[in-house]
Amino acid sequence: MTCSNTKPTNTTTACYSTAGLNKEFTLKKAIELAGKVSKGNTKMPSSTFAISAKHCNVGSKLVNVENSTCSKCYALKLQKLRPSVDQGWTNNLLKAVKLIETNPELWSKMVSFQIKRICKKLDVKFHRWFDSGDLQSVEMLHAIVLSAKQTPDIKHWLPTREAKIVKDYKAKYGAIPDNLCIRVSATMINDKPIKGYSNTSTVHKKGSEIFGKECLAYRTNIDNRVLTQLEFNEFKKLDKAKKAASKIDLGHCGSCRACWNKDVPNISYPLH
């Protein structure tokens, strides 16, 4: 294959430039150097990129704070239960940190290449950053911004508790691309949205005040139907009695894409 300024016709091969020389990389090489972008799962309508939750800067402290939004971290539980997942996310972390430190442009190209490939395969135009883990540095956020700019037709959602990194990034680099929605998460359960950021998220307990839009994934089924509260309560009763576990598949995004929508200031997730 000869590299040029035109888009590659082979979706398993792409071009990049380093040290003034044009070179090409395969999907295998992109994963080897930059980390692996995932297809996500049947409940999440997007590609995803995860790193080890064990290395969260803020989260590693909050996980030991009772009633913090990290105190019930599902990612840490999954890493403990499944060594293969732990290894994969740790590998992604190490690869991302190493390549971003030396060549953020190359990392962003290799990750963008994977994102575009998976989104095309899934016929979606959405990507989620950090279904496990969080921003490690301002430079990592800068590399992610470069990825967003290279995929203008794909909407990116980045949930984070690293408010300072976001603030420092804006001071150093400026605006965030229109297709990247960074949601700064509240520190404690039932907290109000953090001030000073356009897009945020919170976590609420049952019966507590809901700020902004409530995430209804917890009662959205595989057919994209949102159960009424009455239907959901009845399901929970049956589920508790071990009679409904195989009858209703809940926890889907359905047709909702609010997390990616910058016009939605805050999303409140029910504690579960």
Tab-separated table of N, CA and C in Angstrom, residues 98-259:
chain	number	residue	atom	x	y	z
A	98	LYS	N	2.123	5.751	27.757
A	98	LYS	CA	3.449	5.732	27.123
A	98	LYS	C	3.454	6.460	25.776
A	99	LEU	N	2.470	6.146	24.923
A	99	LEU	CA	2.471	6.740	23.585
A	99	LEU	C	2.056	8.211	23.615
A	100	ILE	N	1.117	8.570	24.487
A	100	ILE	CA	0.707	9.968	24.598
A	100	ILE	C	1.873	10.833	25.063
A	101	GLU	N	2.703	10.267	25.939
A	101	GLU	CA	3.864	11.002	26.453
A	101	GLU	C	4.878	11.297	25.350
A	102	THR	N	5.024	10.384	24.396
A	102	THR	CA	6.037	10.542	23.355
A	102	THR	C	5.477	11.048	22.029
A	103	ASN	N	4.234	10.658	21.717
A	103	ASN	CA	3.662	11.025	20.421
A	103	ASN	C	2.131	11.045	20.497
A	104	PRO	N	1.552	12.095	21.094
A	104	PRO	CA	0.093	12.157	21.251
A	104	PRO	C	-0.665	12.145	19.929
A	105	GLU	N	-0.058	12.719	18.887
A	105	GLU	CA	-0.706	12.737	17.576
A	105	GLU	C	-0.864	11.327	17.020
A	106	LEU	N	0.170	10.511	17.190
A	106	LEU	CA	0.096	9.132	16.710
A	106	LEU	C	-0.922	8.339	17.499
A	107	TRP	N	-0.938	8.522	18.823
A	107	TRP	CA	-1.931	7.817	19.650
A	107	TRP	C	-3.342	8.167	19.193
A	108	SER	N	-3.589	9.440	18.986
A	108	SER	CA	-4.937	9.873	18.591
A	108	SER	C	-5.320	9.299	17.227
A	109	LYS	N	-4.367	9.209	16.311
A	109	LYS	CA	-4.650	8.643	14.994
A	109	LYS	C	-4.974	7.151	15.090
A	110	MET	N	-4.199	6.446	15.924
A	110	MET	CA	-4.413	5.008	16.057
A	110	MET	C	-5.739	4.692	16.746
A	111	VAL	N	-6.105	5.510	17.724
A	111	VAL	CA	-7.371	5.309	18.422
A	111	VAL	C	-8.532	5.723	17.521
A	112	SER	N	-8.406	6.853	16.828
A	112	SER	CA	-9.451	7.317	15.918
A	112	SER	C	-9.704	6.297	14.812
A	113	PHE	N	-8.634	5.704	14.327
A	113	PHE	CA	-8.736	4.655	13.307
A	113	PHE	C	-9.618	3.517	13.802
A	114	GLN	N	-9.413	3.098	15.043
A	114	GLN	CA	-10.218	2.014	15.617
A	114	GLN	C	-11.666	2.446	15.844
A	115	ILE	N	-11.842	3.675	16.340
A	115	ILE	CA	-13.192	4.183	16.616
A	115	ILE	C	-14.019	4.217	15.333
A	116	LYS	N	-13.452	4.773	14.275
A	116	LYS	CA	-14.169	4.866	12.999
A	116	LYS	C	-14.508	3.483	12.462
A	117	ARG	N	-13.575	2.572	12.605
A	117	ARG	CA	-13.777	1.205	12.103
A	117	ARG	C	-14.923	0.505	12.837
A	118	ILE	N	-14.933	0.637	14.171
A	118	ILE	CA	-15.974	-0.021	14.968
A	118	ILE	C	-17.333	0.652	14.761
A	119	CYS	N	-17.359	1.971	14.734
A	119	CYS	CA	-18.631	2.684	14.541
A	119	CYS	C	-19.251	2.330	13.193
A	120	LYS	N	-18.407	2.187	12.179
A	120	LYS	CA	-18.911	1.795	10.866
A	120	LYS	C	-19.489	0.385	10.923
A	121	LYS	N	-18.796	-0.498	11.617
A	121	LYS	CA	-19.245	-1.893	11.724
A	121	LYS	C	-20.559	-1.996	12.501
A	122	LEU	N	-20.702	-1.187	13.552
A	122	LEU	CA	-21.903	-1.221	14.378
A	122	LEU	C	-23.014	-0.325	13.827
A	123	ASP	N	-22.669	0.481	12.818
A	123	ASP	CA	-23.597	1.450	12.235
A	123	ASP	C	-24.089	2.438	13.292
A	124	VAL	N	-23.135	2.983	14.053
A	124	VAL	CA	-23.436	4.007	15.061
A	124	VAL	C	-22.448	5.155	14.897
A	125	LYS	N	-22.759	6.280	15.519
A	125	LYS	CA	-21.866	7.436	15.467
A	125	LYS	C	-21.649	8.004	16.861
A	126	PHE	N	-21.369	7.091	17.800
A	126	PHE	CA	-21.161	7.481	19.191
A	126	PHE	C	-19.981	6.706	19.777
A	127	HIS	N	-19.201	7.405	20.609
A	127	HIS	CA	-18.071	6.772	21.293
A	127	HIS	C	-18.059	7.233	22.745
A	128	ARG	N	-17.783	6.289	23.652
A	128	ARG	CA	-17.655	6.622	25.075
A	128	ARG	C	-16.226	6.398	25.536
A	129	TRP	N	-15.695	7.399	26.209
A	129	TRP	CA	-14.388	7.278	26.845
A	129	TRP	C	-14.577	6.840	28.295
A	130	PHE	N	-13.753	5.912	28.740
A	130	PHE	CA	-13.647	5.527	30.145
A	130	PHE	C	-14.933	4.925	30.728
A	131	ASP	N	-15.374	3.803	30.145
A	131	ASP	CA	-16.377	3.012	30.865
A	131	ASP	C	-15.703	2.369	32.064
A	132	SER	N	-14.390	2.457	32.114
A	132	SER	CA	-13.585	2.169	33.309
A	132	SER	C	-12.402	3.122	33.291
A	133	GLY	N	-12.022	3.603	34.466
A	133	GLY	CA	-10.874	4.491	34.550
A	133	GLY	C	-11.240	5.949	34.318
A	134	ASP	N	-10.212	6.800	34.252
A	134	ASP	CA	-10.453	8.241	34.120
A	134	ASP	C	-9.206	8.911	33.541
A	135	LEU	N	-9.340	10.178	33.243
A	135	LEU	CA	-8.225	10.964	32.717
A	135	LEU	C	-7.013	10.879	33.637
A	136	GLN	N	-5.843	10.737	33.035
A	136	GLN	CA	-4.601	10.668	33.800
A	136	GLN	C	-3.845	11.987	33.810
A	137	SER	N	-4.080	12.838	32.817
A	137	SER	CA	-3.309	14.072	32.702
A	137	SER	C	-3.965	15.021	31.706
A	138	VAL	N	-3.495	16.258	31.707
A	138	VAL	CA	-3.931	17.242	30.718
A	138	VAL	C	-3.568	16.771	29.319
A	139	GLU	N	-2.397	16.160	29.179
A	139	GLU	CA	-1.952	15.705	27.869
A	139	GLU	C	-2.801	14.553	27.345
A	140	MET	N	-3.323	13.725	28.241
A	140	MET	CA	-4.228	12.664	27.800
A	140	MET	C	-5.516	13.278	27.270
A	141	LEU	N	-6.031	14.288	27.950
A	141	LEU	CA	-7.235	14.959	27.464
A	141	LEU	C	-6.958	15.628	26.114
A	142	HIS	N	-5.782	16.213	25.971
A	142	HIS	CA	-5.407	16.834	24.700
A	142	HIS	C	-5.408	15.801	23.566
A	143	ALA	N	-4.882	14.613	23.837
A	143	ALA	CA	-4.848	13.547	22.836
A	143	ALA	C	-6.263	13.086	22.488
A	144	ILE	N	-7.146	13.051	23.479
A	144	ILE	CA	-8.546	12.679	23.244
A	144	ILE	C	-9.237	13.735	22.385
A	145	VAL	N	-8.949	14.995	22.654
A	145	VAL	CA	-9.497	16.087	21.843
A	145	VAL	C	-9.044	15.942	20.391
A	146	LEU	N	-7.781	15.581	20.185
A	146	LEU	CA	-7.282	15.353	18.833
A	146	LEU	C	-8.065	14.225	18.154
A	147	SER	N	-8.389	13.187	18.925
A	147	SER	CA	-9.175	12.072	18.382
A	147	SER	C	-10.571	12.533	17.981
A	148	ALA	N	-11.172	13.369	18.820
A	148	ALA	CA	-12.504	13.893	18.516
A	148	ALA	C	-12.476	14.730	17.238
A	149	LYS	N	-11.429	15.524	17.081
A	149	LYS	CA	-11.300	16.360	15.884
A	149	LYS	C	-11.109	15.516	14.625
A	150	GLN	N	-10.500	14.352	14.784
A	150	GLN	CA	-10.270	13.478	13.638
A	150	GLN	C	-11.504	12.641	13.286
A	151	THR	N	-12.508	12.677	14.157
A	151	THR	CA	-13.754	11.939	13.915
A	151	THR	C	-14.935	12.896	14.082
A	152	PRO	N	-15.034	13.929	13.260
A	152	PRO	CA	-16.052	14.971	13.440
A	152	PRO	C	-17.491	14.494	13.310
A	153	ASP	N	-17.709	13.364	12.634
A	153	ASP	CA	-19.064	12.838	12.460
A	153	ASP	C	-19.489	11.923	13.606
A	154	ILE	N	-18.588	11.710	14.564
A	154	ILE	CA	-18.880	10.839	15.708
A	154	ILE	C	-18.941	11.680	16.976
A	155	LYS	N	-19.982	11.451	17.784
A	155	LYS	CA	-20.110	12.173	19.047
A	155	LYS	C	-19.393	11.408	20.152
A	156	HIS	N	-18.604	12.122	20.938
A	156	HIS	CA	-17.816	11.532	22.019
A	156	HIS	C	-18.366	11.979	23.368
A	157	TRP	N	-18.430	11.033	24.310
A	157	TRP	CA	-18.859	11.344	25.677
A	157	TRP	C	-17.740	10.923	26.624
A	158	LEU	N	-17.338	11.861	27.487
A	158	LEU	CA	-16.254	11.599	28.433
A	158	LEU	C	-16.716	11.975	29.842
A	159	PRO	N	-17.113	10.982	30.646
A	159	PRO	CA	-17.447	11.254	32.050
A	159	PRO	C	-16.168	11.282	32.878
A	160	THR	N	-16.041	12.232	33.799
A	160	THR	CA	-14.798	12.341	34.567
A	160	THR	C	-15.018	12.975	35.929
A	161	ARG	N	-14.180	12.603	36.875
A	161	ARG	CA	-14.131	13.275	38.167
A	161	ARG	C	-12.886	14.157	38.262
A	162	GLU	N	-12.143	14.216	37.185
A	162	GLU	CA	-10.905	15.005	37.157
A	162	GLU	C	-11.212	16.446	36.719
A	163	ALA	N	-11.948	17.158	37.559
A	163	ALA	CA	-12.353	18.525	37.232
A	163	ALA	C	-11.154	19.443	37.006
A	164	LYS	N	-10.113	19.268	37.783
A	164	LYS	CA	-8.931	20.125	37.651
A	164	LYS	C	-8.227	19.903	36.313
A	165	ILE	N	-8.180	18.659	35.874
A	165	ILE	CA	-7.557	18.382	34.577
A	165	ILE	C	-8.322	19.096	33.462
A	166	VAL	N	-9.646	19.057	33.536
A	166	VAL	CA	-10.469	19.733	32.526
A	166	VAL	C	-10.222	21.238	32.561
A	167	LYS	N	-10.180	21.791	33.755
A	167	LYS	CA	-9.934	23.230	33.914
A	167	LYS	C	-8.546	23.611	33.392
A	168	ASP	N	-7.544	22.823	33.739
A	168	ASP	CA	-6.172	23.105	33.298
A	168	ASP	C	-6.033	22.951	31.785
A	169	TYR	N	-6.759	21.978	31.222
A	169	TYR	CA	-6.720	21.801	29.765
A	169	TYR	C	-7.239	23.059	29.067
A	170	LYS	N	-8.384	23.562	29.528
A	170	LYS	CA	-8.988	24.738	28.892
A	170	LYS	C	-8.064	25.953	28.995
A	171	ALA	N	-7.373	26.062	30.130
A	171	ALA	CA	-6.452	27.186	30.309
A	171	ALA	C	-5.259	27.094	29.351
A	172	LYS	N	-4.832	25.866	29.054
A	172	LYS	CA	-3.660	25.668	28.202
A	172	LYS	C	-4.000	25.591	26.715
A	173	TYR	N	-5.099	24.898	26.394
A	173	TYR	CA	-5.404	24.629	24.987
A	173	TYR	C	-6.656	25.331	24.461
A	174	GLY	N	-7.552	25.751	25.345
A	174	GLY	CA	-8.750	26.444	24.881
A	174	GLY	C	-9.978	25.564	24.807
A	175	ALA	N	-10.800	25.813	23.803
A	175	ALA	CA	-12.135	25.221	23.708
A	175	ALA	C	-12.117	23.719	23.441
A	176	ILE	N	-13.237	23.092	23.792
A	176	ILE	CA	-13.477	21.674	23.542
A	176	ILE	C	-14.264	21.545	22.235
A	177	PRO	N	-13.950	20.591	21.379
A	177	PRO	CA	-14.705	20.413	20.128
A	177	PRO	C	-16.194	20.189	20.384
A	178	ASP	N	-17.011	20.599	19.426
A	178	ASP	CA	-18.464	20.478	19.575
A	178	ASP	C	-18.925	19.031	19.710
A	179	ASN	N	-18.146	18.099	19.150
A	179	ASN	CA	-18.564	16.693	19.185
A	179	ASN	C	-18.021	15.921	20.394
A	180	LEU	N	-17.417	16.643	21.352
A	180	LEU	CA	-16.924	16.011	22.586
A	180	LEU	C	-17.644	16.601	23.783
A	181	CYS	N	-18.439	15.763	24.455
A	181	CYS	CA	-19.175	16.189	25.648
A	181	CYS	C	-18.466	15.653	26.891
A	182	ILE	N	-17.841	16.551	27.636
A	182	ILE	CA	-17.157	16.179	28.882
A	182	ILE	C	-18.099	16.455	30.046
A	183	ARG	N	-18.483	15.415	30.753
A	183	ARG	CA	-19.378	15.568	31.904
A	183	ARG	C	-18.573	15.400	33.196
A	184	VAL	N	-18.461	16.474	33.939
A	184	VAL	CA	-17.737	16.442	35.203
A	184	VAL	C	-18.683	15.927	36.288
A	185	SER	N	-18.291	14.859	36.925
A	185	SER	CA	-19.163	14.165	37.872
A	185	SER	C	-19.085	14.747	39.281
A	186	ALA	N	-20.212	14.721	39.963
A	186	ALA	CA	-20.268	15.141	41.362
A	186	ALA	C	-19.447	14.185	42.220
A	187	THR	N	-18.953	14.680	43.328
A	187	THR	CA	-18.100	13.874	44.202
A	187	THR	C	-18.884	12.924	45.092
A	188	MET	N	-20.003	13.421	45.635
A	188	MET	CA	-20.776	12.636	46.593
A	188	MET	C	-22.170	12.307	46.053
A	189	ILE	N	-22.708	11.196	46.497
A	189	ILE	CA	-24.074	10.806	46.151
A	189	ILE	C	-25.036	11.848	46.723
A	190	ASN	N	-26.010	12.249	45.918
A	190	ASN	CA	-27.020	13.268	46.255
A	190	ASN	C	-26.475	14.695	46.232
A	191	ASP	N	-25.220	14.875	45.794
A	191	ASP	CA	-24.680	16.224	45.632
A	191	ASP	C	-25.358	16.952	44.482
A	192	LYS	N	-25.292	18.288	44.524
A	192	LYS	CA	-25.729	19.100	43.400
A	192	LYS	C	-24.654	19.059	42.317
A	193	PRO	N	-24.992	19.426	41.075
A	193	PRO	CA	-23.976	19.462	40.014
A	193	PRO	C	-22.835	20.415	40.372
A	194	ILE	N	-21.631	20.064	39.974
A	194	ILE	CA	-20.471	20.911	40.208
A	194	ILE	C	-20.594	22.188	39.392
A	195	LYS	N	-20.338	23.312	40.017
A	195	LYS	CA	-20.448	24.601	39.340
A	195	LYS	C	-19.202	24.877	38.483
A	196	GLY	N	-19.404	25.666	37.446
A	196	GLY	CA	-18.281	26.090	36.613
A	196	GLY	C	-18.053	25.249	35.375
A	197	TYR	N	-18.942	24.248	35.144
A	197	TYR	CA	-18.787	23.380	33.982
A	197	TYR	C	-20.118	23.285	33.242
A	198	SER	N	-20.053	23.309	31.915
A	198	SER	CA	-21.268	23.328	31.098
A	198	SER	C	-22.044	22.022	31.172
A	199	ASN	N	-21.326	20.905	31.256
A	199	ASN	CA	-21.965	19.588	31.291
A	199	ASN	C	-21.473	18.805	32.497
A	200	THR	N	-22.412	18.263	33.256
A	200	THR	CA	-22.097	17.579	34.509
A	200	THR	C	-22.971	16.339	34.673
A	201	SER	N	-22.693	15.593	35.727
A	201	SER	CA	-23.542	14.457	36.091
A	201	SER	C	-23.567	14.310	37.606
A	202	THR	N	-24.645	13.725	38.095
A	202	THR	CA	-24.821	13.498	39.522
A	202	THR	C	-25.360	12.082	39.741
A	203	VAL	N	-25.349	11.651	40.994
A	203	VAL	CA	-25.907	10.351	41.369
A	203	VAL	C	-26.902	10.580	42.501
A	204	HIS	N	-28.091	10.012	42.379
A	204	HIS	CA	-29.113	10.224	43.416
A	204	HIS	C	-29.644	8.892	43.957
A	205	LYS	N	-29.996	8.919	45.217
A	205	LYS	CA	-30.645	7.772	45.835
A	205	LYS	C	-32.150	7.846	45.576
A	206	LYS	N	-32.822	6.727	45.699
A	206	LYS	CA	-34.264	6.678	45.507
A	206	LYS	C	-34.958	7.645	46.462
A	207	GLY	N	-35.825	8.479	45.916
A	207	GLY	CA	-36.574	9.427	46.730
A	207	GLY	C	-35.881	10.755	46.932
A	208	SER	N	-34.612	10.863	46.492
A	208	SER	CA	-33.856	12.109	46.643
A	208	SER	C	-34.111	13.035	45.453
A	209	GLU	N	-33.696	14.281	45.594
A	209	GLU	CA	-33.888	15.259	44.539
A	209	GLU	C	-33.088	14.868	43.293
A	210	ILE	N	-33.729	15.024	42.137
A	210	ILE	CA	-33.089	14.724	40.861
A	210	ILE	C	-32.770	16.040	40.169
A	211	PHE	N	-31.511	16.232	39.837
A	211	PHE	CA	-31.084	17.462	39.172
A	211	PHE	C	-31.014	17.222	37.661
A	212	GLY	N	-31.737	18.016	36.899
A	212	GLY	CA	-31.705	17.885	35.446
A	212	GLY	C	-32.420	16.636	34.967
A	213	LYS	N	-31.848	15.966	33.993
A	213	LYS	CA	-32.467	14.796	33.380
A	213	LYS	C	-32.076	13.523	34.111
A	214	GLU	N	-33.053	12.714	34.442
A	214	GLU	CA	-32.771	11.428	35.066
A	214	GLU	C	-32.462	10.389	34.000
A	215	CYS	N	-31.411	9.606	34.219
A	215	CYS	CA	-31.103	8.489	33.343
A	215	CYS	C	-32.119	7.374	33.602
A	216	LEU	N	-32.797	6.927	32.552
A	216	LEU	CA	-33.832	5.900	32.697
A	216	LEU	C	-33.381	4.528	32.202
A	217	ALA	N	-32.076	4.358	32.024
A	217	ALA	CA	-31.575	3.068	31.541
A	217	ALA	C	-31.965	1.926	32.484
A	218	TYR	N	-32.065	2.234	33.767
A	218	TYR	CA	-32.345	1.174	34.748
A	218	TYR	C	-33.709	0.522	34.525
A	219	ARG	N	-34.619	1.208	33.808
A	219	ARG	CA	-35.903	0.581	33.487
A	219	ARG	C	-36.211	0.609	31.980
A	220	THR	N	-35.134	0.584	31.177
A	220	THR	CA	-35.279	0.487	29.725
A	220	THR	C	-34.900	-0.918	29.286
A	221	ASN	N	-35.784	-1.578	28.541
A	221	ASN	CA	-35.522	-2.974	28.177
A	221	ASN	C	-34.820	-3.097	26.837
A	222	ILE	N	-34.545	-4.325	26.437
A	222	ILE	CA	-33.781	-4.600	25.226
A	222	ILE	C	-34.506	-4.148	23.974
A	223	ASP	N	-35.826	-3.984	24.055
A	223	ASP	CA	-36.633	-3.517	22.925
A	223	ASP	C	-36.779	-2.001	22.913
A	224	ASN	N	-35.947	-1.322	23.712
A	224	ASN	CA	-35.920	0.145	23.789
A	224	ASN	C	-37.179	0.747	24.425
A	225	ARG	N	-37.938	-0.062	25.145
A	225	ARG	CA	-39.127	0.460	25.823
A	225	ARG	C	-38.796	0.786	27.268
A	226	VAL	N	-39.206	1.971	27.695
A	226	VAL	CA	-39.000	2.379	29.087
A	226	VAL	C	-40.198	1.909	29.902
A	227	LEU	N	-39.944	1.017	30.856
A	227	LEU	CA	-41.013	0.530	31.718
A	227	LEU	C	-41.561	1.678	32.560
A	228	THR	N	-42.863	1.656	32.810
A	228	THR	CA	-43.423	2.636	33.738
A	228	THR	C	-42.897	2.317	35.131
A	229	GLN	N	-42.979	3.272	36.022
A	229	GLN	CA	-42.501	3.038	37.379
A	229	GLN	C	-43.264	1.892	38.028
A	230	LEU	N	-44.548	1.791	37.727
A	230	LEU	CA	-45.365	0.712	38.283
A	230	LEU	C	-44.888	-0.643	37.763
A	231	GLU	N	-44.611	-0.731	36.454
A	231	GLU	CA	-44.111	-1.974	35.866
A	231	GLU	C	-42.761	-2.351	36.457
A	232	PHE	N	-41.917	-1.344	36.625
A	232	PHE	CA	-40.579	-1.597	37.167
A	232	PHE	C	-40.662	-2.090	38.607
A	233	ASN	N	-41.519	-1.478	39.405
A	233	ASN	CA	-41.678	-1.895	40.807
A	233	ASN	C	-42.165	-3.334	40.897
A	234	GLU	N	-43.071	-3.710	39.995
A	234	GLU	CA	-43.587	-5.074	39.978
A	234	GLU	C	-42.484	-6.058	39.579
A	235	PHE	N	-41.679	-5.649	38.583
A	235	PHE	CA	-40.553	-6.480	38.152
A	235	PHE	C	-39.584	-6.704	39.309
A	236	LYS	N	-39.291	-5.655	40.059
A	236	LYS	CA	-38.352	-5.767	41.176
A	236	LYS	C	-38.859	-6.740	42.238
A	237	LYS	N	-40.154	-6.733	42.452
A	237	LYS	CA	-40.736	-7.662	43.425
A	237	LYS	C	-40.523	-9.099	42.962
A	238	LEU	N	-40.770	-9.337	41.677
A	238	LEU	CA	-40.585	-10.681	41.132
A	238	LEU	C	-39.115	-11.070	41.112
A	239	ASP	N	-38.287	-10.113	40.769
A	239	ASP	CA	-36.855	-10.367	40.694
A	239	ASP	C	-36.294	-10.734	42.060
A	240	LYS	N	-36.795	-10.043	43.073
A	240	LYS	CA	-36.361	-10.320	44.433
A	240	LYS	C	-36.752	-11.737	44.850
A	241	ALA	N	-37.856	-12.196	44.292
A	241	ALA	CA	-38.327	-13.549	44.594
A	241	ALA	C	-37.721	-14.581	43.633
A	242	LYS	N	-36.728	-14.130	42.822
A	242	LYS	CA	-36.014	-15.011	41.881
A	242	LYS	C	-36.949	-15.566	40.804
A	243	LYS	N	-37.945	-14.756	40.399
A	243	LYS	CA	-38.890	-15.220	39.387
A	243	LYS	C	-38.831	-14.441	38.079
A	244	ALA	N	-38.012	-13.380	38.036
A	244	ALA	CA	-38.042	-12.522	36.857
A	244	ALA	C	-36.694	-12.298	36.200
A	245	ALA	N	-35.667	-12.881	36.736
A	245	ALA	CA	-34.312	-12.584	36.251
A	245	ALA	C	-34.137	-12.849	34.757
A	246	SER	N	-34.811	-13.886	34.252
A	246	SER	CA	-34.636	-14.239	32.847
A	246	SER	C	-35.729	-13.696	31.939
A	247	LYS	N	-36.653	-12.926	32.487
A	247	LYS	CA	-37.800	-12.473	31.719
A	247	LYS	C	-37.653	-11.060	31.161
A	248	ILE	N	-36.961	-10.196	31.845
A	248	ILE	CA	-36.811	-8.815	31.398
A	248	ILE	C	-35.344	-8.415	31.452
A	249	ASP	N	-34.848	-7.938	30.341
A	249	ASP	CA	-33.454	-7.501	30.236
A	249	ASP	C	-33.434	-5.974	30.303
A	250	LEU	N	-33.020	-5.413	31.430
A	250	LEU	CA	-33.023	-3.967	31.626
A	250	LEU	C	-31.597	-3.414	31.632
A	251	GLY	N	-31.489	-2.092	31.669
A	251	GLY	CA	-30.188	-1.442	31.740
A	251	GLY	C	-29.676	-0.954	30.397
A	252	HIS	N	-30.576	-0.789	29.429
A	252	HIS	CA	-30.188	-0.366	28.089
A	252	HIS	C	-30.347	1.146	27.908
A	253	CYS	N	-29.520	1.713	27.026
A	253	CYS	CA	-29.674	3.136	26.686
A	253	CYS	C	-30.940	3.362	25.870
A	254	GLY	N	-31.369	2.332	25.129
A	254	GLY	CA	-32.541	2.489	24.278
A	254	GLY	C	-32.277	3.531	23.204
A	255	SER	N	-33.240	4.415	22.997
A	255	SER	CA	-33.088	5.474	21.989
A	255	SER	C	-32.473	6.741	22.581
A	256	CYS	N	-32.183	6.745	23.872
A	256	CYS	CA	-31.644	7.937	24.536
A	256	CYS	C	-30.150	8.106	24.239
A	257	ARG	N	-29.766	9.338	23.910
A	257	ARG	CA	-28.357	9.678	23.694
A	257	ARG	C	-28.002	10.953	24.474
A	258	ALA	N	-28.693	11.160	25.584
A	258	ALA	CA	-28.520	12.394	26.355
A	258	ALA	C	-27.099	12.577	26.874
A	259	CYS	N	-26.418	11.500	27.214
A	259	CYS	CA	-25.063	11.606	27.757
A	259	CYS	C	-24.116	12.288	26.770
